[in-house]
Short mmCIF file of C-alpha atoms and ligand atoms in Angstrom, two decimals:
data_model
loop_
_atom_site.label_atom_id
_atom_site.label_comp_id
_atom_site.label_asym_id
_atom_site.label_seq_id
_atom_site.Cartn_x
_atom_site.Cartn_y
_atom_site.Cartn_z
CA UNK G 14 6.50 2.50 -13.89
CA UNK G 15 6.23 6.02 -14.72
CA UNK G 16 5.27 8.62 -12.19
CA UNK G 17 2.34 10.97 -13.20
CA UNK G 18 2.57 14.30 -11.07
CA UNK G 19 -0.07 16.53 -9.93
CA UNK G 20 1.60 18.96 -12.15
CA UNK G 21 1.11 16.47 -15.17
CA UNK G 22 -2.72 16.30 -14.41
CA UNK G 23 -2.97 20.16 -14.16
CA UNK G 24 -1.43 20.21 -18.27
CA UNK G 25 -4.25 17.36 -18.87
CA UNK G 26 -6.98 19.33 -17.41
CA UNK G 27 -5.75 22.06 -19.79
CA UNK G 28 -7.25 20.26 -22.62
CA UNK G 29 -9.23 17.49 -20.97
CA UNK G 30 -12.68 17.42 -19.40
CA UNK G 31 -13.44 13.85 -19.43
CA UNK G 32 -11.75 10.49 -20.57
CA UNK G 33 -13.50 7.46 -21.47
CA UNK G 34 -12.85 3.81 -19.56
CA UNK G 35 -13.96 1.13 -22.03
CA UNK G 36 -17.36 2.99 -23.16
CA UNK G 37 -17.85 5.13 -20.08
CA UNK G 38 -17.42 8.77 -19.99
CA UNK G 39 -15.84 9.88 -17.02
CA UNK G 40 -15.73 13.37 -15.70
CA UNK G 41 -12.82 15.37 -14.78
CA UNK G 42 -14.43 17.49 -12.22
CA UNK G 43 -10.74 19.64 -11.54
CA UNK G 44 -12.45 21.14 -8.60
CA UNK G 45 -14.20 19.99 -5.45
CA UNK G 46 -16.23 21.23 -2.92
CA UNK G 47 -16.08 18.68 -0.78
CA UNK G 48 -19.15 18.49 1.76
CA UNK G 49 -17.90 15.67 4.39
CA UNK G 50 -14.33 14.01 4.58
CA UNK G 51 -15.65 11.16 5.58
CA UNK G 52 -19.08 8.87 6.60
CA UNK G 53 -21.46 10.03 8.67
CA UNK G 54 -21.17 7.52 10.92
CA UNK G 55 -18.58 4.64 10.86
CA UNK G 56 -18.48 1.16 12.43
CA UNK G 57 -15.54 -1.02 11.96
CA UNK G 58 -16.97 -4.45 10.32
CA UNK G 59 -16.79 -7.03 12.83
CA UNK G 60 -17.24 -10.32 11.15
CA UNK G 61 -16.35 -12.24 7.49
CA UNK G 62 -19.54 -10.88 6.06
CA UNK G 63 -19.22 -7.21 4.51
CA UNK G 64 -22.72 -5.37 3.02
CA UNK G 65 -22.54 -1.42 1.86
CA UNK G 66 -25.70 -0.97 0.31
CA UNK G 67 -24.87 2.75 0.92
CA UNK G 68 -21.59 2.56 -0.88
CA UNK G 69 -20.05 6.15 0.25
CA UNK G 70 -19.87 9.14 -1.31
CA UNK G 71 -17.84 11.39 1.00
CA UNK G 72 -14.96 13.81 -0.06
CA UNK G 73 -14.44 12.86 -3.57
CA UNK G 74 -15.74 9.55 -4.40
CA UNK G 75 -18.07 9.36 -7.23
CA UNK G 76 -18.62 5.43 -7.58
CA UNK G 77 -18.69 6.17 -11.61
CA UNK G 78 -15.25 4.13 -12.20
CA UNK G 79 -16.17 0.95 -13.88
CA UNK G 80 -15.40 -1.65 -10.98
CA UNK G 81 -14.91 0.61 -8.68
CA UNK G 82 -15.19 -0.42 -4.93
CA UNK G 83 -17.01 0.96 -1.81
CA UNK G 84 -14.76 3.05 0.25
CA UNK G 85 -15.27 1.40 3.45
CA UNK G 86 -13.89 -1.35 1.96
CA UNK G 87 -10.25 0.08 2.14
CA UNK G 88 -11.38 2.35 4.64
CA UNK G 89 -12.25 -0.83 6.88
CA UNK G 90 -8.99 -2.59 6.20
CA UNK G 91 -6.54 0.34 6.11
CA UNK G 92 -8.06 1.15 9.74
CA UNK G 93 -7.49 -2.25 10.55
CA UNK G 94 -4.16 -2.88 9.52
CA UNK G 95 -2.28 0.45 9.47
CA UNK G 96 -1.51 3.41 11.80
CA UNK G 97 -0.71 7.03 10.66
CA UNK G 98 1.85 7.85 8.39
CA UNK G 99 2.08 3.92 7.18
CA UNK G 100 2.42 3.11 3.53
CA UNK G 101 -0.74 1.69 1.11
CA UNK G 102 -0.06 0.35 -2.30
CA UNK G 103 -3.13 -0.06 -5.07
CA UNK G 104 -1.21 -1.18 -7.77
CA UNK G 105 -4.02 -1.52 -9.68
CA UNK G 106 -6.12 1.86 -8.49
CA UNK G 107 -8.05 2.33 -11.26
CA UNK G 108 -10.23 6.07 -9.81
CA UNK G 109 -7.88 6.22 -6.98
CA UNK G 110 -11.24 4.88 -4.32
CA UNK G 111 -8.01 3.37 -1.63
CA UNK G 112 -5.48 6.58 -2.26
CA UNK G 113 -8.28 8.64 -0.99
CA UNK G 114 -9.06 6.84 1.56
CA UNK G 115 -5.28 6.61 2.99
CA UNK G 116 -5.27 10.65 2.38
CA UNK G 117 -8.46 11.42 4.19
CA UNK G 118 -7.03 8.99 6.79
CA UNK G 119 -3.52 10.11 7.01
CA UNK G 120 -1.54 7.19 5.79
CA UNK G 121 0.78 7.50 3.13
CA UNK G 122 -0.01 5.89 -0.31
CA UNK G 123 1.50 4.25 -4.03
CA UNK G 124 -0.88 4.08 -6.78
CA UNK G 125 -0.72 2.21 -10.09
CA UNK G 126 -2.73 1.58 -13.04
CA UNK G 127 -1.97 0.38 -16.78
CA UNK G 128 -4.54 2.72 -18.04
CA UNK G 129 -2.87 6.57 -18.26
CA UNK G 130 -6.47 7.59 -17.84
CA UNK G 131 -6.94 6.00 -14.91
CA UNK G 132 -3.97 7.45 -13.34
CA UNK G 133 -5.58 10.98 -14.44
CA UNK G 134 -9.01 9.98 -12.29
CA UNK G 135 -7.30 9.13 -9.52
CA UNK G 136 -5.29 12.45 -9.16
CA UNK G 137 -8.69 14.33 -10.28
CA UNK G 138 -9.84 12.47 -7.22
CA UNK G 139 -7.17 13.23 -5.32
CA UNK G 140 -6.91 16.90 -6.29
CA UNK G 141 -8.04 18.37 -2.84
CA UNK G 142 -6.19 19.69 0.56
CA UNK G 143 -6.10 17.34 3.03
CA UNK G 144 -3.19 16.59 5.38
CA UNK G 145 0.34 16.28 5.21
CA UNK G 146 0.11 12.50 3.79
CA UNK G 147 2.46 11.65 0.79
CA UNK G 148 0.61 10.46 -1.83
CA UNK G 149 2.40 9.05 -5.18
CA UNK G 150 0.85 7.47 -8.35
CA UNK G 151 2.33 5.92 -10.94
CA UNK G 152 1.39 4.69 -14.77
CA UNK G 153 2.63 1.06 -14.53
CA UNK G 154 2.42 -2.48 -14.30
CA UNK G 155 0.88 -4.43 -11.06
CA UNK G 156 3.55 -7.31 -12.18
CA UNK G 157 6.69 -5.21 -12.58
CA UNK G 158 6.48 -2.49 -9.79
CA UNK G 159 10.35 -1.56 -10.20
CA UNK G 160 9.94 2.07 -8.47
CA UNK G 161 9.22 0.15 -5.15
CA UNK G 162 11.34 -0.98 -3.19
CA UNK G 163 11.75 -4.45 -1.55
CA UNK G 164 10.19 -4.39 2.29
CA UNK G 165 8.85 -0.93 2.09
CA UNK G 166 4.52 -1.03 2.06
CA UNK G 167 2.78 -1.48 5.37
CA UNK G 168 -0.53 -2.70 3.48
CA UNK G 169 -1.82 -3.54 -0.15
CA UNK G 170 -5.40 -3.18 -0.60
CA UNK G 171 -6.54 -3.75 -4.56
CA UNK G 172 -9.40 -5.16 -6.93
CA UNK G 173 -8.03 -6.55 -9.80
CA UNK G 174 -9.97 -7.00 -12.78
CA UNK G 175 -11.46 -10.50 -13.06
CA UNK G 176 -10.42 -12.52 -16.04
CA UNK G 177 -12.28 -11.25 -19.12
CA UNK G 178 -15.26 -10.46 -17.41
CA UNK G 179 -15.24 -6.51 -16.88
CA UNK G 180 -12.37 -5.31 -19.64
CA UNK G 181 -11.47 -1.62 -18.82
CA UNK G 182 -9.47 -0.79 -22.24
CA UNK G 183 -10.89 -2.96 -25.47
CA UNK G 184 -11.29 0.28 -26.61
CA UNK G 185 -7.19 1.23 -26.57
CA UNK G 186 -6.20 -2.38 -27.19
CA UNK G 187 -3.84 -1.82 -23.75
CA UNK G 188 -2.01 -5.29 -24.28
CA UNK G 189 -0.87 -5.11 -19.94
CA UNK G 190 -4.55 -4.95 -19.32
CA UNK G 191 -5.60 -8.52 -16.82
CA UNK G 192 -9.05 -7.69 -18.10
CA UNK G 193 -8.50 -9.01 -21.53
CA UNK G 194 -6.66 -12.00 -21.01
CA UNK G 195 -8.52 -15.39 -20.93
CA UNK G 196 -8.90 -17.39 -16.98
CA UNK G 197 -5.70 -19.80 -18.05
CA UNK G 198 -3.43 -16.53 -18.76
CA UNK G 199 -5.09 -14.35 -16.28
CA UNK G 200 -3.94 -17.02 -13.78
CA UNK G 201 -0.38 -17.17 -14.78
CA UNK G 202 -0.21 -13.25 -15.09
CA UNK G 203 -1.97 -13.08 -11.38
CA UNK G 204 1.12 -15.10 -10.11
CA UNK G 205 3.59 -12.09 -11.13
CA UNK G 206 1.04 -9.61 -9.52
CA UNK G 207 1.51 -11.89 -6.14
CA UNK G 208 4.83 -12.71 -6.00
CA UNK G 209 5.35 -8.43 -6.93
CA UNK G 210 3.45 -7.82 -3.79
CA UNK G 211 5.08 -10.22 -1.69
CA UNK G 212 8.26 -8.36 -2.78
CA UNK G 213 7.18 -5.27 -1.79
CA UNK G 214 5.64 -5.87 1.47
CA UNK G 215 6.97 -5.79 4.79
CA UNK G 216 7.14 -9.16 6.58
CA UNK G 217 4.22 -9.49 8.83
CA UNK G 218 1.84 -7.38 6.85
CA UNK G 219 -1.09 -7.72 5.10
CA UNK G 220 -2.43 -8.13 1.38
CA UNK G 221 -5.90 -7.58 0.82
CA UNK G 222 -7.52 -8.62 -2.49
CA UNK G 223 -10.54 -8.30 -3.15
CA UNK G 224 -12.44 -10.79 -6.46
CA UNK G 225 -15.11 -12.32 -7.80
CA UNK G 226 -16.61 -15.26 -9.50
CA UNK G 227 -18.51 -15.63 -12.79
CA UNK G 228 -20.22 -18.49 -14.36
CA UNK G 229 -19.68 -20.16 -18.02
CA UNK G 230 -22.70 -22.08 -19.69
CA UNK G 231 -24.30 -21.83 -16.67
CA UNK G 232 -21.86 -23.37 -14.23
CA UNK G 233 -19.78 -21.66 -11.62
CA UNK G 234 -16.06 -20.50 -12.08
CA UNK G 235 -14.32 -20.37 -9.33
CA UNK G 236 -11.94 -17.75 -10.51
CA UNK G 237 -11.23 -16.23 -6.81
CA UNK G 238 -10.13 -19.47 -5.52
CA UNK G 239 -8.01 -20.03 -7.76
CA UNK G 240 -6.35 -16.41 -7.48
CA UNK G 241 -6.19 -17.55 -4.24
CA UNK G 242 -4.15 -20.62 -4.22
CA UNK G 243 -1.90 -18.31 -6.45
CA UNK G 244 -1.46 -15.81 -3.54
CA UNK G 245 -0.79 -18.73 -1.01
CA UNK G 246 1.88 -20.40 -3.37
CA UNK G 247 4.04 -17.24 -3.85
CA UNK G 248 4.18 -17.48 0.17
CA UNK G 249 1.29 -15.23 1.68
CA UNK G 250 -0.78 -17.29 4.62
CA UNK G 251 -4.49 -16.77 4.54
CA UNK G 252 -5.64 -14.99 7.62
CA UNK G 253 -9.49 -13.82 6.25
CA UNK G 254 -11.85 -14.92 3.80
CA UNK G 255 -14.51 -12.23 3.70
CA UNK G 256 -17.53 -12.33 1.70
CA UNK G 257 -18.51 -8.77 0.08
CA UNK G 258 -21.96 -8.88 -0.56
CA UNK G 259 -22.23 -6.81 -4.13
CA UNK G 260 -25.05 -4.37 -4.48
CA UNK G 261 -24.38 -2.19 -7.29
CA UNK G 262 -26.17 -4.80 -9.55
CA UNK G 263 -29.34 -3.90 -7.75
CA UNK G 264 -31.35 -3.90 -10.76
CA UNK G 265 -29.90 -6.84 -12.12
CA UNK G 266 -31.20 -8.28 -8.42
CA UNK G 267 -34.48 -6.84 -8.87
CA UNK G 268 -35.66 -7.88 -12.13
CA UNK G 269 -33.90 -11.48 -11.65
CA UNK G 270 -36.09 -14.00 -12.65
CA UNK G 271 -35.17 -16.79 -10.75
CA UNK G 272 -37.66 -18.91 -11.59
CA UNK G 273 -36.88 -19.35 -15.08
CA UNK G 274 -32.88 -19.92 -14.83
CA UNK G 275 -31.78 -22.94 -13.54
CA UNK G 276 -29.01 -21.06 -11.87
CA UNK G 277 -28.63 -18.26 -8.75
CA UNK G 278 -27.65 -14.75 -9.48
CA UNK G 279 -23.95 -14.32 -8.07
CA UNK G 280 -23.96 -11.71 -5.43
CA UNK G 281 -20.67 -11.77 -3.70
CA UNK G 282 -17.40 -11.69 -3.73
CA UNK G 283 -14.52 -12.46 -1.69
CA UNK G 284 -11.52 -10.02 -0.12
CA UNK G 285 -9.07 -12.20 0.37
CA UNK G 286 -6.58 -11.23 3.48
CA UNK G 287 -3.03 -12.36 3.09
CA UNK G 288 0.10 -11.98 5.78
CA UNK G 289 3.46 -11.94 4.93
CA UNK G 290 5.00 -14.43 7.03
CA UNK G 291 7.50 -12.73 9.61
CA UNK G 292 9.76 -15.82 8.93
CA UNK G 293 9.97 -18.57 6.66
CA UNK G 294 9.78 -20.92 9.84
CA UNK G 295 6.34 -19.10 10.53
CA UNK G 296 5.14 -20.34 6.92
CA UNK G 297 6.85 -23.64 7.22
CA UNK G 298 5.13 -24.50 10.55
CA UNK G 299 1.78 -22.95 9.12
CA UNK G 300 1.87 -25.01 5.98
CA UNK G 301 2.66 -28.37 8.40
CA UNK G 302 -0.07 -28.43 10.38
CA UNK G 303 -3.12 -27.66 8.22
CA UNK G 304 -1.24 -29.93 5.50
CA UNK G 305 -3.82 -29.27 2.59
CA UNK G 306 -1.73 -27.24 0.73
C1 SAM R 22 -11.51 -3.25 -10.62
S1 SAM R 22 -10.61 -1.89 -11.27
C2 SAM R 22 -10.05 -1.07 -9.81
C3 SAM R 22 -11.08 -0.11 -9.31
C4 SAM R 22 -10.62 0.69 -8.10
N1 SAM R 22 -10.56 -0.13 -6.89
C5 SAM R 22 -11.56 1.86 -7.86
O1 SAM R 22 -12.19 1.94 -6.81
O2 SAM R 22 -11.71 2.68 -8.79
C6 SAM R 22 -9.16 -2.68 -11.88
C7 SAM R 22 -8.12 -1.75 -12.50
O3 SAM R 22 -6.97 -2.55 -12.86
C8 SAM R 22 -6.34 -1.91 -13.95
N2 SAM R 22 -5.39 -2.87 -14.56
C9 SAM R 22 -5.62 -3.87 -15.44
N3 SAM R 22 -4.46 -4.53 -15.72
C10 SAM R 22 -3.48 -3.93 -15.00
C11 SAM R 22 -2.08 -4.15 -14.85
N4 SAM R 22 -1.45 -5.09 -15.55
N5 SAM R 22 -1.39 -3.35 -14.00
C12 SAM R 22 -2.01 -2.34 -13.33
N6 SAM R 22 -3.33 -2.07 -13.44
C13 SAM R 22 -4.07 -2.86 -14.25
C14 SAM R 22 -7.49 -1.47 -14.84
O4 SAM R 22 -7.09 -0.41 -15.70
C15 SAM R 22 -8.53 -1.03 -13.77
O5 SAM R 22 -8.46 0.36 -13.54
#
């Protein structure tokens, strides 16, 4: 892990007006004038089942990252599962769409990303006055996160890439990138990315991933379970399975012609919540009496 400063991202912007994620230009905008720090109006979700077909464009997010997620998602969960002045890791934070979200609501916050340009997004993103939060981001690797120590994050709230479905740097050949590896390697690189997090957690907090599904001649792959079971054997217990209904493929949705395929459009995905056991007895016990694990 490398740390990229605000003062690095000020020399960037020196010579730097966009950079481009896979085939997507994205623009630096360097300054904001920032019209609301935060939704109009907010309800905390109350059940498994998560829809933002408004997906949130206070402060500073743009929703022009590719993948990027709806801010109420970590806005919902870092509400949930944090007080003030806590610690949030995205160790894979692509724009930054969490790391605002902890500044606006006064946590304090780790970013990663393989992608440098990422990194500069995010602190474009970030690049407004807002608190006394400390907010840190780093160039890096989700499965090494050496700069953190053992015990010390309150919450982790991510969206990894999905095996070789969305890639985010074909383009720069980035060899760390998830994106690019096939479902069999993705898997066994997903179980460093969980067993980093349980590392870096406190006991008794939460983990909060949130993934998706895709299909392969025509069948379903049940890629999110299995990311799942990889979470659960590096020691997390499940405590939520909530289903994220996905509306940015609205068009997609639209124009589906259901009739023809043999098959449903996929239109959700699932944010896994893990806990860090307080003890192992806790996970021992746990494990014992569902017994399907
Ligand atoms: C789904 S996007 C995250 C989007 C983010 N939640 C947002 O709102 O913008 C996944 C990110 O994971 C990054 N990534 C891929 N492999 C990684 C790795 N090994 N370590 C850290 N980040 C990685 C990609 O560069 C991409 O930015």
């Amino acid at each position: 892990m490398k740390e990229i400063t605000m003062n690095d991202y000020l020399e960037f912007i020196k010579e730097n007006d966009f950079v481009i994620i896979e085939s997507v230009k994205v623009k630096l905008n360097k300054t904001w004038s920032i019209k609301s720090y935060g939704p109009k109006e907010y309800f905390p979700e109350k059940t498994t089942v998560w829809s933002f077909p408004n997906r949130g464009s206070w402060a500073t997010h743009k929703g022009n990252y590719r993948g990027n997620w709806s801010p109420y998602v970590p806005r919902n969960l870092i509400l949930k599962y944090t007080n003030k002045g806590d610690w949030v890791l995205d160790q894979m934070m692509g724009s930054g769409t969490t790391l605002v979200e902890a500044k606006l609501l006064e946590r304090n916050a780790i970013g990663v990303d393989i992608n440098l340009d990422a990194v500069m997004v995010a602190l474009d993103r970030l690049n407004f006055p807002y608190g006394q939060s400390t907010i840190k981001t780093y160039w890096g690797d989700a499965r090494n996160l050496d700069k953190i120590e053992s015990q010390s994050i309150d919450l982790i709230a991510t969206h990894p890439p999905y095996a070789n479905m969305i890639s985010y740097t074909k383009n720069k050949k980035l060899s760390d990138d998830l994106s690019l590896l096939s479902p069999e390697e993705y898997l066994k690189e997903m179980r460093k990315v969980a067993e980093e997090s349980y590392r870096v957690l406190k006991p008794g907090k939460v983990c909060a991933i949130l993934i998706g599904d895709t299909r392969k001649y025509k069948h379903y792959v049940p890629i999110a379970f299995r990311v799942m079971q990889v979470f659960l054997e590096a020691g997390f217990i499940l405590r939520e399975d909530i289903i994220k209904l996905q509306w940015k493929m609205k068009a997609t949705r639209e124009k589906w012609r259901a009739k023809e395929y043999d098959f449903y459009l996929i239109a959700h995905e699932h944010i896994f919540v893990f806990r860090k056991p307080e003890k192992e007895e806790e996970y021992r016990k746990y494990k014992l009496s569902v017994n399907i694990f």
